[in-house]
Coordinates of C-alpha atoms in Angstrom, one line a residue:
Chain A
X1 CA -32.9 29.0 11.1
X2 CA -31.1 30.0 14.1
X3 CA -27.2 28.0 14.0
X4 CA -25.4 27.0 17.2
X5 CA -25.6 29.3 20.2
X6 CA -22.4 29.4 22.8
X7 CA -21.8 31.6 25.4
X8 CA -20.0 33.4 26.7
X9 CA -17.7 33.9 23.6
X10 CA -14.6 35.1 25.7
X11 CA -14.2 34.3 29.4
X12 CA -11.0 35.2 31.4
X13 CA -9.8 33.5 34.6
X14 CA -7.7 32.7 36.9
X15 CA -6.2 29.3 37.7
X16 CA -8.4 27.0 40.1
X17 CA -10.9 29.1 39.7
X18 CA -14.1 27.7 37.9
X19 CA -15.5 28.6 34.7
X20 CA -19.1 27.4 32.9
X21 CA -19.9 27.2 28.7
X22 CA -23.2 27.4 27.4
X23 CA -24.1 25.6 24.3
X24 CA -27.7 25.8 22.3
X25 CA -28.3 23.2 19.4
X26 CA -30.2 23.7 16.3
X27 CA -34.0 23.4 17.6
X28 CA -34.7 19.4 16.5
X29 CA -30.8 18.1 16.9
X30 CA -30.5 15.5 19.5
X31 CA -26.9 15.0 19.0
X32 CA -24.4 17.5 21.0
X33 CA -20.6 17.6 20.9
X34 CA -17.8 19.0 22.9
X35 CA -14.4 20.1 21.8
X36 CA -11.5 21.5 22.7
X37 CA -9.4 22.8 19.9
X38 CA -5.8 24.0 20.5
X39 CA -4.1 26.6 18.3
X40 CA -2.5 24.9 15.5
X41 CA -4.4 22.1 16.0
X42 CA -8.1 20.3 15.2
X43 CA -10.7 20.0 17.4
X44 CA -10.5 17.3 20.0
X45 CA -14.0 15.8 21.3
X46 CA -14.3 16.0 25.0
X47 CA -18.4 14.7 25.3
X48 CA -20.8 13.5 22.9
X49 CA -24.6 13.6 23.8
X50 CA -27.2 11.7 22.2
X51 CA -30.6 13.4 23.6
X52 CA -29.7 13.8 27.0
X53 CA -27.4 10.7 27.5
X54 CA -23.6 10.8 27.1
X55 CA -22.1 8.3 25.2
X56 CA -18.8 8.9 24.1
X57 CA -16.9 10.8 27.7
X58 CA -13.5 9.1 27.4
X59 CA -11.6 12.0 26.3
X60 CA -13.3 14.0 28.8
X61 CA -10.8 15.0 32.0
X62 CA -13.1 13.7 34.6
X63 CA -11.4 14.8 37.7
X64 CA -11.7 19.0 36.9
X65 CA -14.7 18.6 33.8
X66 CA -18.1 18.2 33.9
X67 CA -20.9 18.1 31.7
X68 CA -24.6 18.3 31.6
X69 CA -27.5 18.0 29.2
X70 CA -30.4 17.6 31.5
X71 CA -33.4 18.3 29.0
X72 CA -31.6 16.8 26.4
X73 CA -31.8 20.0 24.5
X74 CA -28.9 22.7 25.9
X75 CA -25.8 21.7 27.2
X76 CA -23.2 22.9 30.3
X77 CA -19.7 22.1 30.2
X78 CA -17.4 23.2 33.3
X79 CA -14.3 23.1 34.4
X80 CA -13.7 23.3 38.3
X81 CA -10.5 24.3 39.1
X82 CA -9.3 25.6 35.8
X83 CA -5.1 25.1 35.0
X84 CA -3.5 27.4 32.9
X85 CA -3.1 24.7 30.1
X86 CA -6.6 24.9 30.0
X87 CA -6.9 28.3 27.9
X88 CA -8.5 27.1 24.5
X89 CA -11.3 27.2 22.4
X90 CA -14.1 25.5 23.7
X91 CA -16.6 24.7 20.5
X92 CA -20.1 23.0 20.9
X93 CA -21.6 21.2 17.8
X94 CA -24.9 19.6 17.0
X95 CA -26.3 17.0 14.4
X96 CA -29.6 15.7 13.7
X97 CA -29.6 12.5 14.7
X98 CA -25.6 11.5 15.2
X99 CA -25.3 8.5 13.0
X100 CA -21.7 9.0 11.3
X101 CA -22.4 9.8 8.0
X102 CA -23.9 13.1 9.2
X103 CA -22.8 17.2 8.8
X104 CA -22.0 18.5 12.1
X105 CA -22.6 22.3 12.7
X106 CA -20.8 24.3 15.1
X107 CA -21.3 27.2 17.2
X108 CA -18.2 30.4 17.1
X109 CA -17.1 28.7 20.4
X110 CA -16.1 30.1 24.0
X111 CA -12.2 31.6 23.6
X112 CA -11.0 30.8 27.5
X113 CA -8.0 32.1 28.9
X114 CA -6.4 31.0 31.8
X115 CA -4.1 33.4 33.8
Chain B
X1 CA 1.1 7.7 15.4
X2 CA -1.5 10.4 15.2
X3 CA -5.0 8.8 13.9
X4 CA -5.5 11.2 11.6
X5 CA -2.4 12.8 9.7
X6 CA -2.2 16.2 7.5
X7 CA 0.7 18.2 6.4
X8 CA 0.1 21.7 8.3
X9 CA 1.4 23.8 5.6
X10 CA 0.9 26.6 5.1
X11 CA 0.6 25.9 1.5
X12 CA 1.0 29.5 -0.4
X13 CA -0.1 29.4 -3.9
X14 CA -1.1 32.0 -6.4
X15 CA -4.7 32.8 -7.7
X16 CA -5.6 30.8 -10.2
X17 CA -3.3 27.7 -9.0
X18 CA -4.3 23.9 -8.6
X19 CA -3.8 22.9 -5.1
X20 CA -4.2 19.7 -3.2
X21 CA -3.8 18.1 0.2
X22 CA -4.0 14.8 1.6
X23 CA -4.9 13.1 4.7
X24 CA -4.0 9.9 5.9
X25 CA -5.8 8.0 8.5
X26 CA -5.1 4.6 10.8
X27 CA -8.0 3.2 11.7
X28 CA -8.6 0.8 8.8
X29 CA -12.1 0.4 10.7
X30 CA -13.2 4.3 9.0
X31 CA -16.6 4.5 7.5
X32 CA -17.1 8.4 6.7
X33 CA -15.0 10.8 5.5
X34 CA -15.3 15.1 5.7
X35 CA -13.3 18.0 4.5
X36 CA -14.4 21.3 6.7
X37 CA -13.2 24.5 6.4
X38 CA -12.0 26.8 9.0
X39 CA -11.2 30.7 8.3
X40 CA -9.1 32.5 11.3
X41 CA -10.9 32.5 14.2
X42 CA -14.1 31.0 13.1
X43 CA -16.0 27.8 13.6
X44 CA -15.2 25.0 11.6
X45 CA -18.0 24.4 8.5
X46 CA -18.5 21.3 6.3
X47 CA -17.0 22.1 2.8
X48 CA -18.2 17.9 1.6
X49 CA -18.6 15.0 2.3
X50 CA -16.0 12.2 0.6
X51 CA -17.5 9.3 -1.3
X52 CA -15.3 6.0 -2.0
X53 CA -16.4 6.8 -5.6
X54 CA -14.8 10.3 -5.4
X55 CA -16.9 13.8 -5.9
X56 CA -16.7 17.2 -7.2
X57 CA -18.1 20.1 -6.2
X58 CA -17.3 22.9 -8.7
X59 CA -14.0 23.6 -8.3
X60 CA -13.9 21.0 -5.4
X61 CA -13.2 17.6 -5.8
X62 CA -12.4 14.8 -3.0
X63 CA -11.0 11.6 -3.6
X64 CA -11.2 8.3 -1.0
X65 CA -7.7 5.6 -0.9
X66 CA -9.4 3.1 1.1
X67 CA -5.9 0.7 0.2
X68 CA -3.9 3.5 1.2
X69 CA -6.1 5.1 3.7
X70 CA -5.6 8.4 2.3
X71 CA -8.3 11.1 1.5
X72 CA -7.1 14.3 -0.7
X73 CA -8.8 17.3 -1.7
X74 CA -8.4 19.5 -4.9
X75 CA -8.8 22.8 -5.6
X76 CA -8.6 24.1 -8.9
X77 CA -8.6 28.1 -10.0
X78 CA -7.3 28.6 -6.5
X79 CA -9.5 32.3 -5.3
X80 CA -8.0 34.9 -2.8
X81 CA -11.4 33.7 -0.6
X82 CA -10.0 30.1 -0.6
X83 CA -7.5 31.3 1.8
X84 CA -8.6 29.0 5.3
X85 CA -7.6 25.4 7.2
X86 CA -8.7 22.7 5.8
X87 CA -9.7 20.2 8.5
X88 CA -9.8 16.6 7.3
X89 CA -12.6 14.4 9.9
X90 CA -12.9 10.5 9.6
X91 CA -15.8 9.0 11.5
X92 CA -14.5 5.1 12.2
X93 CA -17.7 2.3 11.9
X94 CA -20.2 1.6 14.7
X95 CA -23.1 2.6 16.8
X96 CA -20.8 4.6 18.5
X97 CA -18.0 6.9 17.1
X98 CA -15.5 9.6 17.8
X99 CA -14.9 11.4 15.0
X100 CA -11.3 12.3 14.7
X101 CA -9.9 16.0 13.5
X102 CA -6.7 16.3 11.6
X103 CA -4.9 19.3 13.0
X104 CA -5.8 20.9 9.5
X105 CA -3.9 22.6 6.2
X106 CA -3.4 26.0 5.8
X107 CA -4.2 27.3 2.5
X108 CA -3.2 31.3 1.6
X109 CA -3.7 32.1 -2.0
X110 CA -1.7 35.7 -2.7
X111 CA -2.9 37.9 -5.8

């Protein structure tokens, strides 16, 4: 079975200029995550999707992100215009059916730096 | 007061050594508990689950403080290939959740 899919897995920009991540969920998950994860640090959620709805975007900078599930199967996430403290790992995650008690799987992530 | 607290290490034991890390959490409100492992530059993967009646996998076993609000993790005949971050993840109660990261242990077992 075919895991997370992300692309592209290293993308380098230049601030305020924009930049797009591609995430594909394990075929049958309807639950999609977002994160941001600093060096030294854990993995902060940015979206969560539940089919093609989003319902947990608080943590999500809404003045320069943006995110998208549209078929409620793969998933967008950009950033228009990009800072320099934007350079991070972007990782995309899926579950089956997001209640809480559930495994999340994760895809090798988008390594973004910001010049 | 981050939500979810762990010692960053790096804890640097020798093979064959009993290790273990805790996490402490504030939202008294958490319903699920996970320990994930992270190698260097690699996606985070679920290492188990933590029940409030504690379990063990091998030479894994996870323990729940609900009183304390404290999860730990033990590792016992510590392997060079145990070397990695161990993320701790609390899921607080309700329809709707965030779950919370700790910012991870490092873990290098030497020969």
């Amino acid at each position: 079975e075919a895991g997370v899919v992300q692309s592209p897995r290293y993308k380098i920009i230049e601030k305020k200029q924009p930049v797009a991540f591609w995430c594909n969920p394990i075929s049958g998950h309807n639950t999609l995550y977002w994160y941001l994860q600093n060096l030294g640090q854990g993995p902060e959620l940015l979206i969560r999707y539940e089919n093609e709805e989003a319902v947990d975007d608080s943590q999500l900078p809404k003045d320069r992100f943006s995110a998208e599930r549209l078929k409620g199967v793969d998933s967008t996430l950009k950033i228009q215009p990009a800072e320099l403290g934007d350079s991070a790992v972007y990782l995309c995650a899926s579950s089956a059916t997001g209640t809480s008690y559930e495994t999340q799987y994760f895809g090798p992530g988008t390594r973004l730096l910001v010049l | 007061r981050k939500e979810v607290e762990q010692d960053p290490g790096p804890f640097n034991v020798p093979e064959g050594a009993t290790v273990a890390f805790n996490c402490t959490y504030s939202n008294s409100a958490s319903q699920s508990f996970f320990w994930y492992r992270q190698d260097c530059r690699k996606e985070p993967k679920l290492l188990m689950s933590v029940y409030s009646s504690g379990n063990e996998d091998g030479r894994f076993t996870a323990q729940l403080n609900r009183a304390s609000q404290y999860i730990s993790l033990l590792i016992r005949d510590s392997k060079l290939s145990d070397s990695a971050t161990y993320l701790c993840v609390v899921h607080a109660s309700g329809g709707s959740y965030i779950p919370t990261f700790g910012r991870g242990t490092s873990l290098i077992v030497h020969p």
